[in-house]
Backbone as a printed PyTorch tensor [residue, N CA C, xyz], in Angstrom:
tensor([[[110.7680, -31.7780,  21.2630],
         [110.6550, -32.4620,  22.3980],
         [112.5000, -33.5990,  22.2870]],

        [[112.2140, -33.9580,  23.2670],
         [113.9350, -35.3410,  23.5710],
         [113.9770, -36.0400,  23.2480]],

        [[115.1040, -37.1350,  23.4860],
         [115.5330, -37.5150,  22.6070],
         [115.9570, -38.6430,  24.1990]],

        [[116.0580, -40.2400,  23.5270],
         [115.6270, -41.2300,  24.8690],
         [117.1940, -41.9110,  24.5890]],

        [[116.8960, -42.7850,  26.3520],
         [117.5970, -44.4250,  25.4830],
         [116.8080, -44.5890,  26.1130]],

        [[117.3400, -46.4410,  25.6530],
         [115.9090, -47.4470,  25.8810],
         [115.5460, -47.6270,  27.0120]],

        [[115.9240, -48.6960,  28.2190],
         [115.4690, -49.2450,  29.4490],
         [114.9020, -50.3690,  29.3420]],

        [[114.5930, -50.9690,  29.1700],
         [113.1200, -51.7660,  29.4730],
         [111.8360, -51.9010,  27.8120]],

        [[111.6280, -52.8310,  27.5730],
         [110.5780, -53.9490,  26.9830],
         [110.7140, -52.8960,  25.6620]],

        [[111.4320, -51.7730,  25.1270],
         [111.9460, -51.0050,  23.8480],
         [112.6760, -51.0130,  23.3490]],

        [[112.6970, -50.6480,  22.4950],
         [114.2050, -49.6910,  21.4940],
         [114.2370, -48.3740,  21.0230]],

        [[114.5830, -48.1610,  20.5090],
         [114.4150, -46.2830,  19.8670],
         [114.9960, -47.0800,  18.5900]],

        [[113.7060, -45.8830,  17.6110],
         [113.2450, -46.9930,  16.8360],
         [114.8220, -45.7440,  15.7830]],

        [[115.4640, -47.4000,  14.9500],
         [116.6350, -46.0410,  13.6920],
         [115.7140, -45.2150,  12.6780]],

        [[114.2670, -45.7560,  12.3920],
         [114.5410, -45.1820,  11.3470],
         [113.3260, -43.6280,  12.0140]],

        [[113.6000, -43.1500,  12.8370],
         [113.2060, -41.8610,  13.2150],
         [113.9390, -41.1230,  12.9380]],

        [[113.6660, -40.1000,  12.2580],
         [114.5220, -38.9970,  12.1950],
         [114.2940, -37.9270,  13.3430]],

        [[114.7430, -37.1950,  14.0100],
         [116.4030, -37.7780,  14.3040],
         [116.4230, -38.4900,  14.8150]],

        [[117.4640, -38.6820,  14.8080],
         [117.9660, -39.5050,  14.7080],
         [118.2330, -40.0290,  16.5790]],

        [[117.3010, -41.3370,  17.4720],
         [116.5770, -41.3910,  19.0160],
         [115.8200, -39.7430,  19.1180]],

        [[114.9230, -39.9660,  18.5340],
         [113.8330, -38.9330,  18.8920],
         [112.2140, -40.3730,  18.9810]],

        [[112.2640, -41.2830,  18.6500],
         [112.0970, -42.1540,  18.9520],
         [111.4450, -43.4330,  19.6080]],

        [[111.4550, -43.8390,  21.1370],
         [111.7080, -45.5650,  20.5240],
         [109.5750, -45.5630,  20.8660]],

        [[110.0300, -46.9950,  20.2540],
         [108.4190, -48.1310,  20.4560],
         [108.3080, -49.1590,  21.6580]],

        [[107.5440, -49.4850,  21.8970],
         [107.4310, -51.0110,  22.3820],
         [106.9500, -51.5320,  22.0040]],

        [[107.1760, -52.7210,  21.5640],
         [106.5020, -53.9850,  21.2220],
         [107.0420, -54.8270,  22.4670]],

        [[105.1720, -55.9680,  22.1310],
         [105.6340, -56.9060,  22.6390],
         [105.6870, -58.8490,  22.2430]],

        [[104.6220, -59.1520,  22.4280],
         [104.1440, -60.0950,  20.8810],
         [103.0780, -60.7220,  21.2610]],

        [[102.4090, -60.9750,  19.4160],
         [101.0390, -60.4540,  19.4710],
         [100.5560, -61.4610,  20.6460]],

        [[ 98.6330, -60.3160,  20.8410],
         [ 98.0530, -60.4840,  21.9760],
         [ 97.4740, -62.0950,  21.7780]],

        [[ 97.3270, -62.2810,  21.8330],
         [ 95.2570, -63.5640,  21.9310],
         [ 94.6860, -62.9230,  22.8840]],

        [[ 93.6930, -64.0890,  22.8550],
         [ 91.9130, -63.3930,  23.2490],
         [ 91.9280, -64.0770,  24.3760]],

        [[ 93.4250, -64.5210,  25.4300],
         [ 93.1370, -64.8690,  26.6240],
         [ 92.7420, -64.0360,  28.0360]],

        [[ 91.9960, -63.3840,  27.2710],
         [ 92.1100, -61.9310,  28.6740],
         [ 93.1510, -61.2690,  28.1490]],

        [[ 92.9060, -59.7730,  29.7250],
         [ 93.6470, -59.1490,  30.0630],
         [ 95.2490, -59.2580,  30.7050]],

        [[ 96.3320, -58.2170,  30.7320],
         [ 97.4660, -58.6650,  30.6910],
         [ 98.5990, -57.9850,  30.7760]],

        [[ 99.3480, -57.9920,  32.1420],
         [100.3770, -56.4290,  32.3390],
         [102.0480, -56.2940,  31.6640]],

        [[101.6210, -55.1680,  30.6970],
         [102.6730, -54.7820,  30.3670],
         [103.1180, -53.5330,  31.1430]],

        [[104.4490, -52.7290,  30.4220],
         [105.2550, -52.1320,  30.6730],
         [106.4390, -52.1170,  29.8400]],

        [[106.6780, -51.0290,  29.6950],
         [108.1810, -50.0030,  29.4670],
         [108.4640, -48.6910,  30.2110]],

        [[110.3390, -48.5320,  29.9310],
         [110.6720, -48.1330,  31.1530],
         [111.9040, -47.7310,  29.4670]],

        [[111.7670, -45.6960,  30.2140],
         [112.9740, -45.5270,  28.6410],
         [113.6450, -43.9440,  29.8960]],

        [[114.9900, -43.9730,  29.3010],
         [115.2850, -42.2050,  30.2260],
         [116.1830, -41.3630,  29.0640]],

        [[115.1480, -40.3380,  28.8020],
         [115.9550, -38.5070,  28.4300],
         [116.8640, -38.4850,  28.3680]],

        [[117.5580, -38.1370,  27.3480],
         [118.3820, -36.9970,  27.2610],
         [119.2600, -35.7180,  27.1130]],

        [[117.4870, -34.9750,  28.0730],
         [117.2210, -33.7670,  27.8350],
         [115.9310, -33.1840,  28.6670]],

        [[115.7620, -32.4010,  28.8940],
         [114.4920, -31.9550,  29.7840],
         [113.4820, -31.7530,  28.6820]],

        [[111.9270, -31.8290,  28.2320],
         [111.2640, -31.8610,  27.0470],
         [110.4810, -32.6220,  27.1660]],

        [[109.4980, -32.2770,  26.2180],
         [108.4550, -33.3130,  26.4600],
         [108.5270, -34.4760,  25.5660]],

        [[107.2150, -35.4370,  25.4350],
         [107.1850, -36.5040,  25.4270],
         [106.0920, -37.1720,  24.2530]],

        [[105.8760, -37.4830,  23.3010],
         [104.8320, -37.8550,  22.7560],
         [104.5400, -39.6700,  23.0730]],

        [[103.1610, -39.8890,  23.9920],
         [103.3110, -40.9300,  23.9440],
         [101.7660, -41.7410,  23.1850]],

        [[102.4980, -42.5810,  21.8670],
         [101.7950, -42.6350,  21.6010],
         [100.2690, -44.0880,  21.3790]],

        [[ 99.5250, -43.8460,  21.6290],
         [ 99.0850, -45.5230,  22.3340],
         [ 98.3930, -46.4330,  21.0440]],

        [[ 99.4150, -47.5300,  20.0350],
         [ 98.5600, -47.9300,  19.0020],
         [ 98.1400, -49.5200,  19.2140]],

        [[ 98.4860, -49.5140,  18.3470],
         [ 98.1730, -51.6650,  17.1090],
         [ 99.3050, -51.7650,  16.2400]],

        [[ 98.5320, -52.7610,  16.2790],
         [ 99.5470, -53.1010,  15.1860],
         [ 98.6050, -52.5710,  13.4260]],

        [[ 98.4420, -52.9180,  12.1990],
         [ 97.9670, -53.3870,  10.5680],
         [ 98.0380, -54.2430,  10.0330]],

        [[ 97.4190, -54.7220,   8.8310],
         [ 97.5930, -55.2990,   8.7140],
         [ 97.1220, -55.0020,   6.9340]],

        [[ 98.6260, -55.4170,   6.0620],
         [ 98.7460, -55.2270,   5.1310],
         [ 97.5040, -56.2860,   4.2320]],

        [[ 96.8440, -56.4400,   3.6020],
         [ 96.1010, -56.9710,   2.2970],
         [ 96.9350, -57.5030,   1.0130]],

        [[ 97.0170, -58.4870,   1.1800],
         [ 97.8190, -59.0390,   0.5560],
         [ 97.4950, -59.0800,  -1.3910]],

        [[ 95.6700, -58.7360,  -0.9520],
         [ 95.3500, -58.6700,  -2.3530],
         [ 94.3430, -57.7100,  -2.7040]],

        [[ 94.3370, -56.5540,  -1.6740],
         [ 94.0430, -55.2680,  -2.0760],
         [ 95.4490, -53.4110,  -1.3450]],

        [[ 96.1480, -54.3550,  -0.1050],
         [ 97.5370, -53.4410,  -0.3070],
         [ 97.2340, -52.8340,   0.7390]],

        [[ 95.3350, -52.8760,   1.2540],
         [ 95.4140, -51.4210,   2.0390],
         [ 95.8660, -52.7730,   3.4780]],

        [[ 95.7690, -51.1680,   4.5200],
         [ 95.6230, -51.5660,   5.7990],
         [ 94.7070, -51.4940,   6.4000]],

        [[ 94.3280, -52.4210,   7.1070],
         [ 93.1180, -53.1370,   8.0270],
         [ 93.6640, -52.8740,   9.2730]],

        [[ 91.9940, -53.3830,  11.0220],
         [ 93.2630, -52.8260,  11.5780],
         [ 93.8700, -54.0670,  12.6440]],

        [[ 94.5180, -54.7110,  13.0910],
         [ 94.7690, -55.3400,  15.0690],
         [ 94.7490, -55.3410,  16.0290]],

        [[ 93.3710, -54.7920,  16.4180],
         [ 92.6850, -53.8210,  16.8550],
         [ 94.0150, -54.1640,  18.8380]],

        [[ 94.4130, -53.3140,  19.8210],
         [ 94.9350, -53.8780,  21.2280],
         [ 94.0660, -52.8040,  21.4490]],

        [[ 93.9140, -53.5810,  23.1850],
         [ 93.0000, -52.5130,  24.0420],
         [ 94.1100, -52.0230,  25.1930]],

        [[ 93.8390, -50.9300,  25.6760],
         [ 94.8710, -50.8840,  26.6560],
         [ 94.3600, -49.9970,  27.8210]],

        [[ 93.4750, -50.3530,  29.2320],
         [ 93.6610, -50.1940,  30.1000],
         [ 94.2480, -49.7260,  31.2340]],

        [[ 94.1880, -48.8160,  32.1900],
         [ 94.5850, -49.0960,  34.1750],
         [ 96.3550, -48.7430,  33.3920]],

        [[ 96.4230, -46.5770,  32.8100],
         [ 98.0330, -47.1210,  32.8030],
         [ 97.9650, -45.9750,  33.8590]],

        [[ 99.3930, -46.3490,  34.6820],
         [100.3380, -46.1330,  35.7820],
         [100.9680, -45.1440,  34.8970]],

        [[102.5760, -44.0040,  35.5500],
         [103.3390, -43.7060,  34.8040],
         [104.3250, -43.5910,  35.8080]],

        [[105.2840, -43.4940,  36.3640],
         [106.6160, -43.2630,  37.2430],
         [107.4370, -42.1000,  36.2090]],

        [[107.9520, -41.8220,  36.7700],
         [109.0910, -40.3980,  36.9450],
         [108.0120, -38.8340,  34.8630]],

        [[106.9690, -39.9340,  35.0000],
         [106.2900, -38.4140,  34.3910],
         [104.7050, -37.9760,  34.5620]],

        [[104.0620, -37.3060,  34.5910],
         [102.7230, -37.4560,  35.5260],
         [102.0540, -37.2400,  34.1720]],

        [[101.6600, -38.4430,  33.3140],
         [100.6230, -38.6870,  32.9630],
         [ 99.0260, -38.7900,  33.7490]],

        [[ 97.5680, -38.5800,  32.5810],
         [ 96.4320, -37.6790,  33.0080],
         [ 95.7930, -39.0970,  32.4000]],

        [[ 94.6440, -39.0340,  33.2860],
         [ 93.6570, -39.4690,  32.8230],
         [ 93.6570, -40.7360,  32.2300]],

        [[ 94.7870, -42.8680,  32.7740],
         [ 95.4200, -43.5500,  32.8900],
         [ 94.1780, -43.8490,  32.6420]],

        [[ 93.0760, -44.3960,  32.9230],
         [ 92.3740, -44.4550,  32.8930],
         [ 91.5490, -45.1150,  31.9260]],

        [[ 91.0380, -43.8820,  31.2640],
         [ 90.1590, -43.5100,  30.4890],
         [ 89.3000, -42.7050,  31.2190]],

        [[ 88.5790, -42.4510,  32.2620],
         [ 87.4180, -42.8730,  32.8350],
         [ 87.1380, -41.3540,  33.5910]],

        [[ 88.1690, -40.6130,  33.0830],
         [ 87.5990, -38.7090,  33.0500],
         [ 86.9000, -38.4980,  30.8910]],

        [[ 85.6890, -38.2230,  31.7410],
         [ 85.2890, -37.7090,  30.1160],
         [ 85.0760, -36.3100,  29.7130]],

        [[ 85.0080, -35.8940,  28.5520],
         [ 84.5290, -33.8960,  28.7510],
         [ 83.6340, -33.8050,  28.4000]],

        [[ 82.7620, -32.9170,  28.0100],
         [ 81.4020, -32.6900,  27.3550],
         [ 80.9550, -33.4260,  26.0570]],

        [[ 82.1720, -33.9940,  25.4410],
         [ 81.1460, -34.2410,  23.9140],
         [ 82.3130, -35.3310,  24.2370]],

        [[ 82.7970, -36.6380,  25.2390],
         [ 82.1780, -37.5170,  24.7950],
         [ 84.4760, -38.8060,  24.9230]],

        [[ 85.1610, -37.3160,  25.4980],
         [ 86.5720, -37.6080,  25.0590],
         [ 87.7260, -37.7860,  25.9940]],

        [[ 88.3180, -38.9940,  26.1610],
         [ 88.8040, -39.0980,  27.3760],
         [ 90.1580, -37.8660,  27.6930]],

        [[ 89.7470, -37.1480,  28.8250],
         [ 90.0650, -35.8500,  28.8180],
         [ 92.0540, -36.1790,  29.0170]],

        [[ 92.4550, -35.2070,  28.8000],
         [ 94.1300, -35.1580,  29.3050],
         [ 95.0510, -36.1830,  27.1020]],

        [[ 93.7830, -36.5850,  25.9260],
         [ 94.4020, -37.4850,  25.7540],
         [ 93.4600, -36.3920,  23.8380]],

        [[ 94.7210, -36.4840,  22.9990],
         [ 93.9630, -37.0410,  21.3740],
         [ 93.7580, -37.8540,  21.1810]],

        [[ 92.4490, -38.0130,  20.4430],
         [ 92.2050, -39.3270,  20.2770],
         [ 91.3760, -40.1360,  18.3250]],

        [[ 91.5920, -40.4280,  18.0040],
         [ 91.8860, -41.1050,  16.2780],
         [ 91.2110, -42.8490,  16.3050]],

        [[ 92.1020, -42.7120,  17.7400],
         [ 91.3490, -44.4770,  18.6030],
         [ 89.4910, -44.8390,  18.4810]],

        [[ 89.3230, -44.9900,  19.7090],
         [ 87.8260, -46.1170,  19.6330],
         [ 87.7300, -45.6560,  21.3960]],

        [[ 87.4190, -44.7590,  22.0150],
         [ 87.0880, -45.5190,  23.8090],
         [ 86.0210, -46.6480,  23.5380]],

        [[ 85.9010, -47.2970,  24.3290],
         [ 85.2060, -47.6650,  24.3570],
         [ 84.6690, -48.4230,  25.7840]],

        [[ 83.3470, -47.7750,  26.1730],
         [ 82.3730, -48.1790,  27.4180],
         [ 81.4650, -49.9130,  27.5610]],

        [[ 82.3490, -49.5620,  28.6350],
         [ 81.6260, -51.0570,  28.8330],
         [ 82.5510, -51.9890,  30.2050]],

        [[ 81.6370, -51.8930,  31.0810],
         [ 82.7810, -52.1910,  32.5740],
         [ 83.0540, -53.7620,  31.6000]],

        [[ 82.3420, -55.1790,  30.2560],
         [ 82.7120, -55.8070,  30.8800],
         [ 83.9300, -55.6760,  30.0760]],

        [[ 84.1410, -54.4950,  29.3040],
         [ 84.7620, -55.3090,  28.5970],
         [ 86.3520, -54.0530,  29.2150]],

        [[ 86.1430, -53.2220,  30.0840],
         [ 87.3020, -52.7530,  30.5630],
         [ 88.2680, -53.7230,  31.9190]],

        [[ 89.7190, -53.3520,  32.3150],
         [ 89.5250, -53.6730,  32.9550],
         [ 89.6000, -53.6710,  34.1370]],

        [[ 89.4220, -51.9510,  34.5870],
         [ 89.4320, -51.4100,  34.9330],
         [ 88.4240, -50.3490,  35.4100]],

        [[ 87.5740, -50.1160,  36.6540],
         [ 86.8200, -49.0990,  35.4090],
         [ 85.8030, -49.7430,  34.5740]],

        [[ 84.6070, -48.2010,  33.2290],
         [ 83.8710, -48.7890,  33.1370],
         [ 85.1330, -48.4690,  31.2820]],

        [[ 86.2730, -47.9170,  30.9760],
         [ 86.2750, -47.6710,  30.3750],
         [ 87.5960, -48.2210,  29.5740]],

        [[ 87.8010, -48.0630,  28.4060],
         [ 89.2510, -48.6480,  28.1070],
         [ 89.6950, -48.2710,  26.4830]],

        [[ 90.7860, -47.9890,  26.4530],
         [ 91.0890, -46.8140,  25.1400],
         [ 90.5920, -48.8960,  24.1060]],

        [[ 90.5100, -48.5350,  22.7650],
         [ 91.4730, -49.6650,  20.7630],
         [ 92.0970, -48.8070,  20.6600]],

        [[ 92.1090, -49.3170,  20.4200],
         [ 93.1320, -48.8160,  18.9450],
         [ 94.3780, -49.4340,  17.5900]],

        [[ 94.7680, -48.6970,  16.9310],
         [ 95.7540, -49.9810,  15.9950],
         [ 96.5850, -48.5930,  15.3770]],

        [[ 97.4910, -49.9520,  14.1170],
         [ 98.3780, -48.1710,  14.0630],
         [ 97.6290, -46.6820,  13.2640]],

        [[ 97.2760, -47.2220,  13.1400],
         [ 96.0700, -45.3940,  12.5950],
         [ 94.6910, -45.0610,  13.3190]],

        [[ 94.5510, -45.8960,  14.0650],
         [ 93.9520, -45.0250,  15.0450],
         [ 94.6800, -45.4380,  16.6320]],

        [[ 94.7220, -44.7930,  17.0900],
         [ 96.2520, -44.1900,  18.6010],
         [ 95.4760, -43.1060,  19.4340]],

        [[ 95.7970, -42.6740,  20.7880],
         [ 95.8060, -42.7730,  22.2040],
         [ 96.7110, -41.9800,  22.1090]],

        [[ 96.7390, -40.4390,  22.3470],
         [ 98.3720, -39.2800,  22.8460],
         [ 98.0030, -38.4770,  23.0310]],

        [[ 99.6040, -39.1270,  24.2540],
         [ 98.9620, -38.3690,  25.3040],
         [101.1080, -37.4830,  25.2830]],

        [[100.8770, -36.1360,  25.3340],
         [102.4250, -35.1120,  25.6830],
         [102.9600, -35.3920,  27.3380]],

        [[103.2440, -35.2750,  27.5150],
         [104.3720, -35.9780,  29.0360],
         [105.9220, -35.2410,  28.7380]],

        [[106.0240, -33.6570,  29.5770],
         [106.9860, -33.7200,  30.4550],
         [108.2470, -34.7550,  30.6570]],

        [[108.7240, -34.1710,  30.4710],
         [110.4560, -35.3300,  31.0050],
         [111.4420, -34.1090,  31.4810]],

        [[112.2280, -35.1010,  32.6020],
         [113.5660, -34.3610,  32.6910],
         [114.4280, -35.2260,  32.4000]],

        [[115.3520, -35.1150,  32.0660],
         [117.0060, -35.2010,  31.9370],
         [117.4430, -36.2310,  32.9650]],

        [[117.8270, -37.8570,  32.8150],
         [118.1420, -38.6590,  33.2330],
         [117.8370, -38.5760,  33.6000]],

        [[116.4930, -38.8930,  33.9490],
         [114.8100, -39.6420,  34.9810],
         [113.7030, -40.7240,  34.4320]],

        [[114.0420, -41.6230,  34.6360],
         [113.7650, -42.6410,  34.3240],
         [112.4540, -42.3280,  34.4640]],

        [[111.2380, -42.6790,  32.4950],
         [110.1350, -43.3650,  32.8720],
         [109.9710, -44.0920,  32.8530]],

        [[108.7370, -44.7170,  33.8860],
         [108.1610, -46.6710,  33.3450],
         [106.7410, -46.5420,  33.2920]],

        [[106.4140, -46.8050,  32.2880],
         [104.9100, -46.8290,  32.3650],
         [104.4780, -48.1770,  32.4370]],

        [[103.5800, -47.8720,  33.2440],
         [102.6550, -49.5780,  32.7030],
         [100.4570, -49.1580,  33.1160]],

        [[101.1960, -50.9700,  31.8920],
         [ 98.9440, -50.5730,  31.5370],
         [ 99.3290, -52.4680,  31.7780]],

        [[ 97.4460, -51.8820,  31.2810],
         [ 96.6170, -53.5590,  31.2130],
         [ 96.9690, -53.9080,  29.5150]],

        [[ 96.4880, -54.8400,  29.3930],
         [ 95.9910, -54.8240,  27.4780],
         [ 96.1910, -55.7180,  27.2830]],

        [[ 95.1780, -55.9030,  26.6950],
         [ 94.8430, -56.9750,  25.7270],
         [ 94.3810, -56.7180,  24.3830]],

        [[ 94.5010, -58.4720,  23.7860],
         [ 93.5390, -58.5190,  22.3680],
         [ 92.9830, -58.3510,  22.1580]],

        [[ 92.1490, -58.5620,  20.9020],
         [ 90.1890, -58.3250,  19.7740],
         [ 89.9230, -59.1450,  20.3330]],

        [[ 88.7640, -59.3970,  21.2380],
         [ 87.9220, -61.2700,  21.3520],
         [ 88.5240, -61.6880,  23.1110]],

        [[ 89.8150, -60.6940,  23.8800],
         [ 89.9770, -61.1620,  25.4190],
         [ 89.0210, -59.7460,  25.6720]],

        [[ 88.5700, -61.0320,  27.0190],
         [ 88.2410, -59.9230,  27.8330],
         [ 88.7740, -60.7390,  29.2860]]])
């Protein structure tokens, strides 16, 4: 995998091994006030592959210690500097899975719930949408997307 230099709305994860191999993009808590635009950017330090993981947070119960979902919805992803496939989640395979994505989260099919089209991704810390993209050394990569929290439409 490629290593990274942060560019906008993200940081190199200090905990990742090997050092510099992972970035995280995080914003303020999402509320029930509808879809909003969000973006982040990075620069790879060499040609290679980057695993884009769409996820949200988890909440650890002080009573049980188990991790519960804090849902984040994604839609209308666009990428400059790398080839992202099916950023709107509209293309599905014969089994109904979004083409180009590995999924442990939920694919929502509801035109009233999606930012655009009929589908969006519903993710949390342990329920992700993942896509591997090719990057080039020193070429900025900018990802733009629509995001919302649970209960917002």
